[in-house]
mmCIF file of C-alpha atoms in Angstrom:
data_model
loop_
_atom_site.group_PDB
_atom_site.id
_atom_site.type_symbol
_atom_site.label_atom_id
_atom_site.label_comp_id
_atom_site.label_asym_id
_atom_site.label_seq_id
_atom_site.Cartn_x
_atom_site.Cartn_y
_atom_site.Cartn_z
ATOM 1 C CA MET A 28 25.739 -7.157 -12.553
ATOM 2 C CA ASP A 29 28.838 -9.163 -12.916
ATOM 3 C CA VAL A 30 29.884 -10.738 -16.500
ATOM 4 C CA PRO A 31 31.097 -13.946 -16.467
ATOM 5 C CA ALA A 32 35.144 -13.876 -18.717
ATOM 6 C CA PRO A 33 34.935 -15.830 -22.136
ATOM 7 C CA ALA A 34 34.922 -19.560 -21.775
ATOM 8 C CA PRO A 35 38.005 -21.422 -22.483
ATOM 9 C CA THR A 36 38.647 -22.603 -26.331
ATOM 10 C CA LEU A 37 38.201 -26.733 -25.065
ATOM 11 C CA THR A 38 41.016 -29.466 -25.532
ATOM 12 C CA VAL A 39 39.547 -33.443 -25.602
ATOM 13 C CA THR A 40 42.747 -35.853 -25.679
ATOM 14 C CA CYS A 41 41.084 -39.459 -26.590
ATOM 15 C CA ALA A 42 43.151 -42.489 -28.357
ATOM 16 C CA GLY A 43 46.398 -40.266 -28.461
ATOM 17 C CA ALA A 44 44.503 -37.405 -30.381
ATOM 18 C CA VAL A 45 43.934 -34.116 -29.526
ATOM 19 C CA TYR A 46 40.933 -31.740 -30.630
ATOM 20 C CA ARG A 47 40.452 -27.639 -29.783
ATOM 21 C CA ILE A 48 36.689 -26.835 -29.656
ATOM 22 C CA PRO A 49 37.127 -23.224 -28.887
ATOM 23 C CA LEU A 50 32.932 -21.217 -27.817
ATOM 24 C CA GLN A 51 31.922 -20.594 -31.118
ATOM 25 C CA ASN A 52 31.615 -24.146 -32.061
ATOM 26 C CA ALA A 53 29.977 -25.281 -29.359
ATOM 27 C CA PRO A 54 28.106 -27.683 -29.365
ATOM 28 C CA ALA A 55 30.281 -29.930 -30.672
ATOM 29 C CA THR A 56 29.813 -33.579 -30.277
ATOM 30 C CA ILE A 57 32.365 -36.974 -29.445
ATOM 31 C CA GLY A 58 30.917 -40.576 -31.454
ATOM 32 C CA ARG A 59 30.868 -43.449 -33.812
ATOM 33 C CA ALA A 60 30.356 -40.595 -36.752
ATOM 34 C CA PRO A 61 33.173 -39.839 -39.013
ATOM 35 C CA ASP A 62 32.111 -36.809 -39.048
ATOM 36 C CA ALA A 63 31.956 -36.392 -35.660
ATOM 37 C CA ASP A 64 33.935 -33.092 -33.803
ATOM 38 C CA VAL A 65 35.940 -36.175 -31.521
ATOM 39 C CA PRO A 66 35.714 -39.117 -33.744
ATOM 40 C CA VAL A 67 35.912 -42.831 -31.343
ATOM 41 C CA ALA A 68 36.235 -45.943 -33.600
ATOM 42 C CA ASP A 69 33.974 -48.657 -31.108
ATOM 43 C CA PRO A 70 31.051 -49.993 -31.596
ATOM 44 C CA ARG A 71 29.903 -49.503 -27.572
ATOM 45 C CA VAL A 72 29.667 -46.156 -28.749
ATOM 46 C CA SER A 73 26.864 -44.310 -29.984
ATOM 47 C CA PRO A 74 27.593 -42.292 -33.891
ATOM 48 C CA ALA A 75 26.555 -38.811 -31.634
ATOM 49 C CA HIS A 76 27.154 -40.535 -27.836
ATOM 50 C CA VAL A 77 28.756 -37.046 -25.607
ATOM 51 C CA ARG A 78 27.603 -33.611 -26.601
ATOM 52 C CA LEU A 79 29.500 -31.098 -25.276
ATOM 53 C CA GLU A 80 27.657 -28.135 -24.332
ATOM 54 C CA LEU A 81 27.998 -24.170 -23.160
ATOM 55 C CA ASP A 82 26.637 -22.076 -20.705
ATOM 56 C CA ARG A 83 26.981 -19.518 -18.604
ATOM 57 C CA ALA A 84 28.709 -21.796 -16.167
ATOM 58 C CA GLY A 85 30.816 -22.834 -18.771
ATOM 59 C CA TRP A 86 31.160 -25.687 -20.330
ATOM 60 C CA ARG A 87 29.558 -28.749 -20.029
ATOM 61 C CA ALA A 88 29.964 -33.155 -20.885
ATOM 62 C CA VAL A 89 26.078 -34.396 -21.530
ATOM 63 C CA ASP A 90 24.706 -37.864 -22.681
ATOM 64 C CA ALA A 91 23.333 -38.454 -25.258
ATOM 65 C CA ASP A 92 20.522 -40.855 -24.000
ATOM 66 C CA THR A 93 22.967 -43.425 -24.427
ATOM 67 C CA ARG A 94 21.747 -46.956 -23.515
ATOM 68 C CA THR A 95 25.420 -47.259 -22.501
ATOM 69 C CA GLY A 96 26.331 -44.295 -21.031
ATOM 70 C CA MET A 97 28.938 -41.711 -19.765
ATOM 71 C CA PHE A 98 31.009 -42.871 -16.901
ATOM 72 C CA VAL A 99 33.370 -41.067 -14.007
ATOM 73 C CA ASP A 100 35.497 -42.911 -12.093
ATOM 74 C CA GLY A 101 33.052 -45.703 -12.750
ATOM 75 C CA VAL A 102 30.318 -44.232 -12.047
ATOM 76 C CA ARG A 103 27.315 -43.315 -14.746
ATOM 77 C CA HIS A 104 26.699 -39.545 -15.059
ATOM 78 C CA THR A 105 23.924 -38.218 -17.340
ATOM 79 C CA ALA A 106 25.787 -34.947 -17.165
ATOM 80 C CA VAL A 107 29.229 -33.936 -16.101
ATOM 81 C CA ASP A 108 30.364 -30.225 -15.665
ATOM 82 C CA ILE A 109 33.953 -30.530 -17.522
ATOM 83 C CA SER A 110 36.860 -29.157 -15.182
ATOM 84 C CA ASP A 111 40.730 -28.965 -15.833
ATOM 85 C CA GLY A 112 42.258 -32.599 -17.026
ATOM 86 C CA LEU A 113 38.432 -34.384 -15.875
ATOM 87 C CA THR A 114 38.543 -38.025 -17.999
ATOM 88 C CA ILE A 115 35.155 -39.240 -18.980
ATOM 89 C CA HIS A 116 34.897 -42.622 -20.137
ATOM 90 C CA VAL A 117 32.004 -43.606 -23.407
ATOM 91 C CA GLY A 118 30.053 -46.411 -23.157
ATOM 92 C CA ASN A 119 31.365 -48.478 -20.867
ATOM 93 C CA PRO A 120 33.315 -48.044 -17.251
ATOM 94 C CA GLU A 121 36.659 -49.010 -19.051
ATOM 95 C CA GLY A 122 35.677 -48.066 -22.866
ATOM 96 C CA PRO A 123 37.403 -45.295 -24.290
ATOM 97 C CA ALA A 124 39.016 -42.592 -22.157
ATOM 98 C CA VAL A 125 38.293 -38.955 -22.750
ATOM 99 C CA GLU A 126 40.328 -36.987 -21.788
ATOM 100 C CA PHE A 127 39.530 -32.604 -20.869
ATOM 101 C CA GLY A 128 41.954 -29.966 -21.013
ATOM 102 C CA PHE A 129 41.440 -26.269 -21.465
ATOM 103 C CA ALA A 130 43.151 -23.667 -24.257
ATOM 104 C CA ASP A 131 43.537 -19.705 -23.118
ATOM 105 C CA ASP A 132 45.023 -18.820 -26.020
ATOM 106 C CA ASP A 133 43.565 -17.853 -28.962
ATOM 107 C CA PRO A 134 43.796 -20.543 -31.998
ATOM 108 C CA ASP A 135 44.575 -18.755 -34.481
ATOM 109 C CA SER A 136 47.835 -17.750 -32.360
ATOM 110 C CA LEU A 137 49.519 -21.219 -33.084
ATOM 111 C CA ASP A 138 49.922 -20.603 -37.030
ATOM 112 C CA ASP A 139 52.845 -18.427 -35.701
ATOM 113 C CA ASP A 140 55.777 -20.401 -35.810
ATOM 114 C CA GLU A 141 56.700 -20.756 -32.281
ATOM 115 C CA HIS A 142 54.168 -22.696 -30.713
ATOM 116 C CA LEU A 143 54.360 -24.997 -33.656
ATOM 117 C CA ASP A 144 56.928 -27.909 -33.323
ATOM 118 C CA SER A 145 59.129 -27.146 -37.333
ATOM 119 C CA GLY A 146 58.727 -31.224 -38.031
ATOM 120 C CA ILE A 147 55.344 -31.896 -37.366
ATOM 121 C CA ALA A 148 54.343 -28.500 -39.470
ATOM 122 C CA ARG A 149 57.019 -30.323 -41.962
ATOM 123 C CA ALA A 150 55.758 -33.875 -41.831
ATOM 124 C CA GLY A 151 51.987 -31.980 -41.987
ATOM 125 C CA ALA A 152 52.990 -29.902 -45.294
ATOM 126 C CA ALA A 153 53.980 -33.816 -47.205
ATOM 127 C CA VAL A 154 50.944 -35.255 -46.280
ATOM 128 C CA ALA A 155 48.616 -32.305 -47.701
ATOM 129 C CA ALA A 156 50.942 -32.387 -50.719
ATOM 130 C CA ARG A 157 50.620 -36.155 -51.433
ATOM 131 C CA ARG A 158 46.656 -35.752 -50.727
ATOM 132 C CA ARG A 159 46.335 -33.145 -53.710
ATOM 133 C CA GLU A 160 48.595 -35.454 -55.356
ATOM 134 C CA LEU A 161 46.089 -37.963 -55.360
ATOM 135 C CA ASP A 162 43.307 -35.993 -55.627
ATOM 136 C CA ILE A 163 42.519 -36.899 -52.327
ATOM 137 C CA THR A 164 39.822 -34.644 -50.211
ATOM 138 C CA GLN A 165 39.835 -34.774 -46.308
ATOM 139 C CA ARG A 166 36.190 -35.788 -46.315
ATOM 140 C CA THR A 167 37.621 -38.983 -48.347
ATOM 141 C CA LEU A 168 39.551 -39.465 -45.536
ATOM 142 C CA ALA A 169 36.735 -38.880 -42.994
ATOM 143 C CA LYS A 170 34.324 -40.914 -44.975
ATOM 144 C CA TYR A 171 36.919 -44.246 -44.880
ATOM 145 C CA ARG A 172 37.848 -43.437 -40.871
ATOM 146 C CA ILE A 173 41.436 -42.563 -41.817
ATOM 147 C CA MET A 174 41.367 -39.577 -39.937
ATOM 148 C CA ASN A 175 39.121 -37.547 -38.534
ATOM 149 C CA ALA A 176 38.490 -33.440 -41.075
ATOM 150 C CA GLY A 177 39.200 -32.530 -38.214
ATOM 151 C CA ALA A 178 42.351 -33.913 -36.629
ATOM 152 C CA LEU A 179 44.050 -33.845 -40.469
ATOM 153 C CA ILE A 180 43.370 -30.088 -41.260
ATOM 154 C CA ALA A 181 45.539 -29.749 -37.370
ATOM 155 C CA PHE A 182 48.054 -32.096 -38.094
ATOM 156 C CA GLU A 183 48.400 -30.298 -42.013
ATOM 157 C CA LYS A 184 48.960 -27.735 -39.818
ATOM 158 C CA GLY A 185 51.752 -28.440 -37.788
ATOM 159 C CA ARG A 186 49.387 -27.611 -34.386
ATOM 160 C CA SER A 187 49.151 -31.598 -33.646
ATOM 161 C CA TRP A 188 50.348 -35.003 -34.140
ATOM 162 C CA PRO A 189 48.724 -37.869 -34.682
ATOM 163 C CA ARG A 190 49.050 -41.489 -32.860
ATOM 164 C CA GLU A 191 50.963 -44.273 -34.324
ATOM 165 C CA ARG A 192 48.481 -46.284 -35.803
ATOM 166 C CA THR A 193 47.227 -43.297 -37.134
ATOM 167 C CA ARG A 194 49.819 -41.853 -39.343
ATOM 168 C CA ALA A 195 50.005 -45.979 -40.140
ATOM 169 C CA LYS A 196 47.191 -45.251 -42.304
ATOM 170 C CA LEU A 197 47.652 -42.586 -43.692
ATOM 171 C CA GLU A 198 50.629 -44.267 -44.841
ATOM 172 C CA GLU A 199 48.964 -47.248 -46.744
ATOM 173 C CA VAL A 200 46.295 -44.909 -48.070
ATOM 174 C CA LEU A 201 49.028 -42.361 -49.370
ATOM 175 C CA GLN A 202 50.790 -45.471 -51.223
ATOM 176 C CA TRP A 203 54.002 -44.929 -48.756
ATOM 177 C CA PRO A 204 56.448 -46.856 -47.324
ATOM 178 C CA PRO A 205 55.464 -47.845 -43.517
ATOM 179 C CA GLY A 206 57.258 -44.633 -41.268
ATOM 180 C CA THR A 207 57.699 -42.402 -43.347
ATOM 181 C CA ILE A 208 56.092 -39.791 -42.096
ATOM 182 C CA ALA A 209 57.994 -39.909 -38.529
ATOM 183 C CA ASN A 210 61.239 -40.571 -41.008
ATOM 184 C CA ILE A 211 59.753 -37.045 -42.559
ATOM 185 C CA ARG A 212 59.203 -35.207 -39.210
ATOM 186 C CA ASN A 213 62.246 -36.424 -38.224
ATOM 187 C CA GLY A 214 64.055 -34.305 -41.408
ATOM 188 C CA GLY A 215 63.880 -37.463 -44.026
ATOM 189 C CA ALA A 216 62.707 -36.475 -47.456
ATOM 190 C CA ALA A 217 59.341 -36.856 -48.622
ATOM 191 C CA PRO A 218 59.275 -39.807 -51.389
ATOM 192 C CA GLY A 219 59.675 -38.351 -54.305
ATOM 193 C CA GLU A 220 61.638 -35.066 -52.861
ATOM 194 C CA GLY A 221 64.097 -33.896 -55.356
ATOM 195 C CA GLY A 222 62.607 -36.205 -57.963
ATOM 196 C CA GLU A 223 60.207 -36.642 -60.109
ATOM 197 C CA PRO A 224 56.882 -36.820 -57.953
ATOM 198 C CA GLU A 225 54.189 -39.889 -57.926
ATOM 199 C CA ARG A 226 51.242 -39.828 -59.432
ATOM 200 C CA GLY A 227 48.371 -42.622 -58.923
ATOM 201 C CA THR A 228 46.693 -43.662 -61.460
ATOM 202 C CA ASP A 229 43.147 -42.960 -60.280
ATOM 203 C CA GLU A 230 40.626 -44.114 -57.182
ATOM 204 C CA ALA A 231 41.338 -47.682 -56.326
ATOM 205 C CA PRO A 232 44.600 -47.454 -53.992
ATOM 206 C CA LEU A 233 42.720 -45.192 -52.204
ATOM 207 C CA ILE A 234 39.891 -47.149 -52.505
ATOM 208 C CA VAL A 235 41.482 -50.672 -51.466
ATOM 209 C CA GLY A 236 43.992 -49.806 -49.284
ATOM 210 C CA ALA A 237 40.384 -47.976 -47.148
ATOM 211 C CA VAL A 238 38.661 -50.823 -47.839
ATOM 212 C CA ASP A 239 42.228 -52.954 -46.152
ATOM 213 C CA VAL A 240 42.477 -50.302 -43.686
ATOM 214 C CA ALA A 241 38.419 -50.430 -42.855
ATOM 215 C CA ILE A 242 38.570 -54.646 -42.440
ATOM 216 C CA LYS A 243 41.304 -54.409 -40.334
ATOM 217 C CA THR A 244 38.323 -52.445 -38.132
ATOM 218 C CA PHE A 245 36.042 -54.375 -38.076
ATOM 219 C CA ALA A 246 37.925 -57.034 -37.487
ATOM 220 C CA THR A 247 38.421 -55.822 -33.791
ATOM 221 C CA ALA A 248 34.777 -54.915 -33.394
ATOM 222 C CA ILE A 249 33.903 -58.446 -34.649
ATOM 223 C CA ASP A 250 35.943 -60.216 -32.521
ATOM 224 C CA ALA A 251 35.359 -58.425 -29.390
ATOM 225 C CA LEU A 252 31.176 -58.979 -29.858
ATOM 226 C CA PRO A 253 29.306 -60.701 -26.924
ATOM 227 C CA ASP A 254 28.714 -64.943 -28.014
ATOM 228 C CA PRO A 255 25.413 -64.885 -30.043
ATOM 229 C CA SER A 256 23.123 -65.272 -26.329
ATOM 230 C CA SER A 257 24.146 -61.973 -24.700
ATOM 231 C CA PRO A 258 21.738 -59.313 -24.062
ATOM 232 C CA GLU A 259 24.396 -57.103 -25.538
ATOM 233 C CA PHE A 260 24.436 -59.166 -28.791
ATOM 234 C CA ALA A 261 21.944 -57.170 -31.023
ATOM 235 C CA GLN A 262 22.568 -53.928 -30.154
ATOM 236 C CA ARG A 263 26.802 -54.094 -30.781
ATOM 237 C CA ALA A 264 25.872 -56.620 -33.922
ATOM 238 C CA ALA A 265 23.757 -54.066 -35.371
ATOM 239 C CA VAL A 266 26.297 -50.979 -35.369
ATOM 240 C CA VAL A 267 28.997 -53.547 -36.726
ATOM 241 C CA LEU A 268 26.807 -54.286 -40.026
ATOM 242 C CA ALA A 269 25.137 -50.875 -40.372
ATOM 243 C CA ASP A 270 29.263 -49.869 -41.267
ATOM 244 C CA LEU A 271 29.553 -52.611 -42.927
ATOM 245 C CA ARG A 272 26.721 -52.290 -45.201
ATOM 246 C CA GLN A 273 27.784 -48.016 -45.850
ATOM 247 C CA LEU A 274 31.227 -49.405 -46.359
ATOM 248 C CA GLU A 275 30.127 -51.881 -49.006
ATOM 249 C CA ALA A 276 27.677 -49.643 -51.436
ATOM 250 C CA VAL A 277 31.152 -47.112 -51.254
ATOM 251 C CA VAL A 278 32.909 -49.778 -52.662
ATOM 252 C CA ALA A 279 31.053 -51.267 -55.204
ATOM 253 C CA ARG A 280 29.284 -47.952 -55.555
ATOM 254 C CA ALA A 281 33.400 -47.224 -56.817
ATOM 255 C CA ALA A 282 33.745 -51.442 -58.637
ATOM 256 C CA ARG A 283 31.346 -49.711 -60.800
ATOM 257 C CA GLN A 284 32.604 -46.461 -61.063
ATOM 258 C CA SER A 285 36.218 -48.583 -61.596
ATOM 259 C CA ARG A 286 34.741 -50.400 -64.340
ATOM 260 C CA GLY A 287 35.447 -53.236 -62.009
ATOM 261 C CA LEU A 288 39.104 -54.070 -61.884
ATOM 262 C CA PRO A 289 39.545 -56.561 -60.438
ATOM 263 C CA ALA A 290 41.551 -55.475 -56.918
ATOM 264 C CA ILE A 291 38.353 -53.263 -56.077
ATOM 265 C CA VAL A 292 35.895 -56.414 -56.970
ATOM 266 C CA MET A 293 38.556 -58.657 -54.404
ATOM 267 C CA ALA A 294 38.010 -55.642 -52.032
ATOM 268 C CA LEU A 295 34.331 -55.662 -53.096
ATOM 269 C CA SER A 296 34.301 -59.266 -52.285
ATOM 270 C CA ALA A 297 35.988 -59.144 -48.669
ATOM 271 C CA VAL A 298 33.529 -56.081 -47.364
ATOM 272 C CA ARG A 299 30.230 -58.644 -48.443
ATOM 273 C CA ASN A 300 32.524 -61.932 -46.842
ATOM 274 C CA ARG A 301 32.249 -59.775 -43.715
ATOM 275 C CA TYR A 302 29.363 -58.948 -43.698
ATOM 276 C CA GLN A 303 27.877 -62.442 -44.606
ATOM 277 C CA ASP A 304 29.805 -63.407 -41.164
ATOM 278 C CA VAL A 305 28.187 -61.011 -38.632
ATOM 279 C CA MET A 306 24.127 -61.933 -40.145
ATOM 280 C CA PHE A 307 25.450 -65.301 -40.108
ATOM 281 C CA ARG A 308 25.733 -65.416 -36.235
ATOM 282 C CA ALA A 309 23.494 -62.493 -35.315
ATOM 283 C CA ALA A 310 20.447 -64.729 -36.820
ATOM 284 C CA ALA A 311 21.874 -67.220 -34.960
ATOM 285 C CA ALA A 312 20.674 -65.350 -31.729
ATOM 286 C CA PRO A 313 17.284 -65.308 -29.674
ATOM 287 C CA ASP A 314 16.373 -62.624 -30.145
ATOM 288 C CA ALA A 315 17.182 -62.357 -34.554
ATOM 289 C CA THR A 316 15.274 -60.233 -36.602
ATOM 290 C CA LEU A 317 12.915 -61.489 -39.095
ATOM 291 C CA GLY A 318 15.606 -59.833 -42.050
ATOM 292 C CA GLN A 319 19.017 -61.389 -40.324
ATOM 293 C CA ARG A 320 17.183 -65.155 -39.979
ATOM 294 C CA LEU A 321 15.573 -64.174 -44.194
ATOM 295 C CA PHE A 322 19.466 -63.240 -45.087
ATOM 296 C CA ALA A 323 20.943 -66.354 -43.911
ATOM 297 C CA ALA A 324 18.219 -69.532 -44.893
ATOM 298 C CA ARG A 325 18.684 -67.437 -48.180
ATOM 299 C CA ARG A 326 22.280 -67.343 -48.253
ATOM 300 C CA ARG A 327 22.317 -71.354 -47.628
ATOM 301 C CA ALA A 328 19.571 -72.145 -50.571
ATOM 302 C CA ASN A 329 22.181 -70.314 -52.445
ATOM 303 C CA LEU A 330 19.160 -68.121 -54.172
ATOM 304 C CA SER A 331 18.997 -64.754 -54.170
ATOM 305 C CA ALA A 332 17.083 -61.377 -53.582
ATOM 306 C CA ALA A 333 15.453 -61.391 -56.609
ATOM 307 C CA GLU A 334 14.616 -65.188 -56.502
ATOM 308 C CA THR A 335 13.844 -64.850 -53.008
ATOM 309 C CA GLY A 336 11.215 -61.960 -54.076
ATOM 310 C CA ASN A 337 9.604 -63.120 -56.447
ATOM 311 C CA ALA A 338 8.742 -66.463 -54.105
ATOM 312 C CA VAL A 339 6.894 -64.748 -52.157
ATOM 313 C CA GLY A 340 5.391 -61.612 -54.570
ATOM 314 C CA LEU A 341 7.871 -58.958 -53.135
ATOM 315 C CA SER A 342 10.435 -57.605 -54.802
ATOM 316 C CA ALA A 343 13.845 -58.279 -54.427
ATOM 317 C CA GLN A 344 14.820 -53.936 -53.500
ATOM 318 C CA LEU A 345 12.441 -54.759 -49.756
ATOM 319 C CA ILE A 346 14.427 -57.574 -49.494
ATOM 320 C CA GLU A 347 17.015 -55.981 -48.946
ATOM 321 C CA ALA A 348 15.465 -53.141 -47.435
ATOM 322 C CA VAL A 349 13.906 -56.136 -44.454
ATOM 323 C CA GLU A 350 17.615 -57.164 -44.083
ATOM 324 C CA ALA A 351 18.354 -53.991 -43.569
ATOM 325 C CA GLY A 352 16.324 -53.673 -40.504
ATOM 326 C CA GLN A 353 13.931 -51.767 -42.190
ATOM 327 C CA PRO A 354 10.016 -52.123 -40.882
ATOM 328 C CA VAL A 355 7.665 -54.465 -43.188
ATOM 329 C CA THR A 356 3.640 -54.629 -43.609
ATOM 330 C CA ALA A 357 2.305 -56.829 -42.110
ATOM 331 C CA ASP A 358 1.401 -59.052 -44.416
ATOM 332 C CA ASP A 359 4.721 -58.992 -46.403
ATOM 333 C CA ALA A 360 6.213 -60.157 -43.122
ATOM 334 C CA ALA A 361 4.179 -63.090 -42.494
ATOM 335 C CA ALA A 362 4.945 -64.360 -46.441
ATOM 336 C CA ILE A 363 8.231 -63.511 -45.948
ATOM 337 C CA THR A 364 7.722 -66.107 -42.339
ATOM 338 C CA ALA A 365 5.994 -68.306 -44.699
ATOM 339 C CA LEU A 366 9.419 -68.430 -47.176
ATOM 340 C CA LEU A 367 11.804 -68.992 -43.598
ATOM 341 C CA THR A 368 9.359 -71.796 -42.476
ATOM 342 C CA GLN A 369 10.274 -73.782 -46.166
ATOM 343 C CA LEU A 370 13.407 -72.772 -46.023
ATOM 344 C CA GLY A 371 13.995 -74.330 -42.366
ATOM 345 C CA GLY A 372 15.467 -70.740 -41.473
#
């Protein structure tokens, strides 16, 4: 019986970044989650949108039962065999493009100097050094959606070159002037090189820089939301709101730990303002949830979550959970609906 040859390493190109997936890492995921093997920051894309599976026939891309789908040449597919040069679009026929290829070489061999661009290797090493100087972990950069951990590792080892937008995000978080990373690749000196290194006093600059980058990303997603009357609005708004809630929780925790530094407090305010804007738009949609209507009504009435809870005999935590889309009992829903009627919501 013939034994299939080992599958080659899969290469995945998306938004200018290249990811290598060796056979031992199968299955892998393409999706909006920061820890996805191939991250795609687009509200039309699910956290785990496409599975990259491996069987005796080779690599396959499989739609993970998503609502917005996976497309090849404008046609939706639930699964497709991956061939060299195949391109799929996720979330929409014209959504983010993902291109596949193969590499027969051993990924570890890329550590050899002959396979590395010395300029990229130098820039990656400088970024790694600066990251350690500021005590910023790869996981932290992924959590704040600055750069996927896998892509960052590849860059810091000189294996890949980040796209311009990603480099700009890194420079902002690392507190470097724009264009620094490209300048290092082209032979320039890293900031602080040959002199006393710059040191961060705490995590505040990282938080503020990361939030500013995240807010710009969210602004793009929010501007792309359809009209609230559109059937697609609710699902896409829910994705943005969930991500904003997660970001708010991170920044709120940082604000508590930093004892309310003004820069952190202003960053928290910016996140909450964005969240409120989207919640008000969602509350005006025909299929607005009970929680979205409640949020808008109590904010218009200048009521806190605790005050709203007191009015209906519920805890502030339950009010916030309802607004976040958590399920609620019929009795609690009836009490909240009655309050909404009084508040004109």
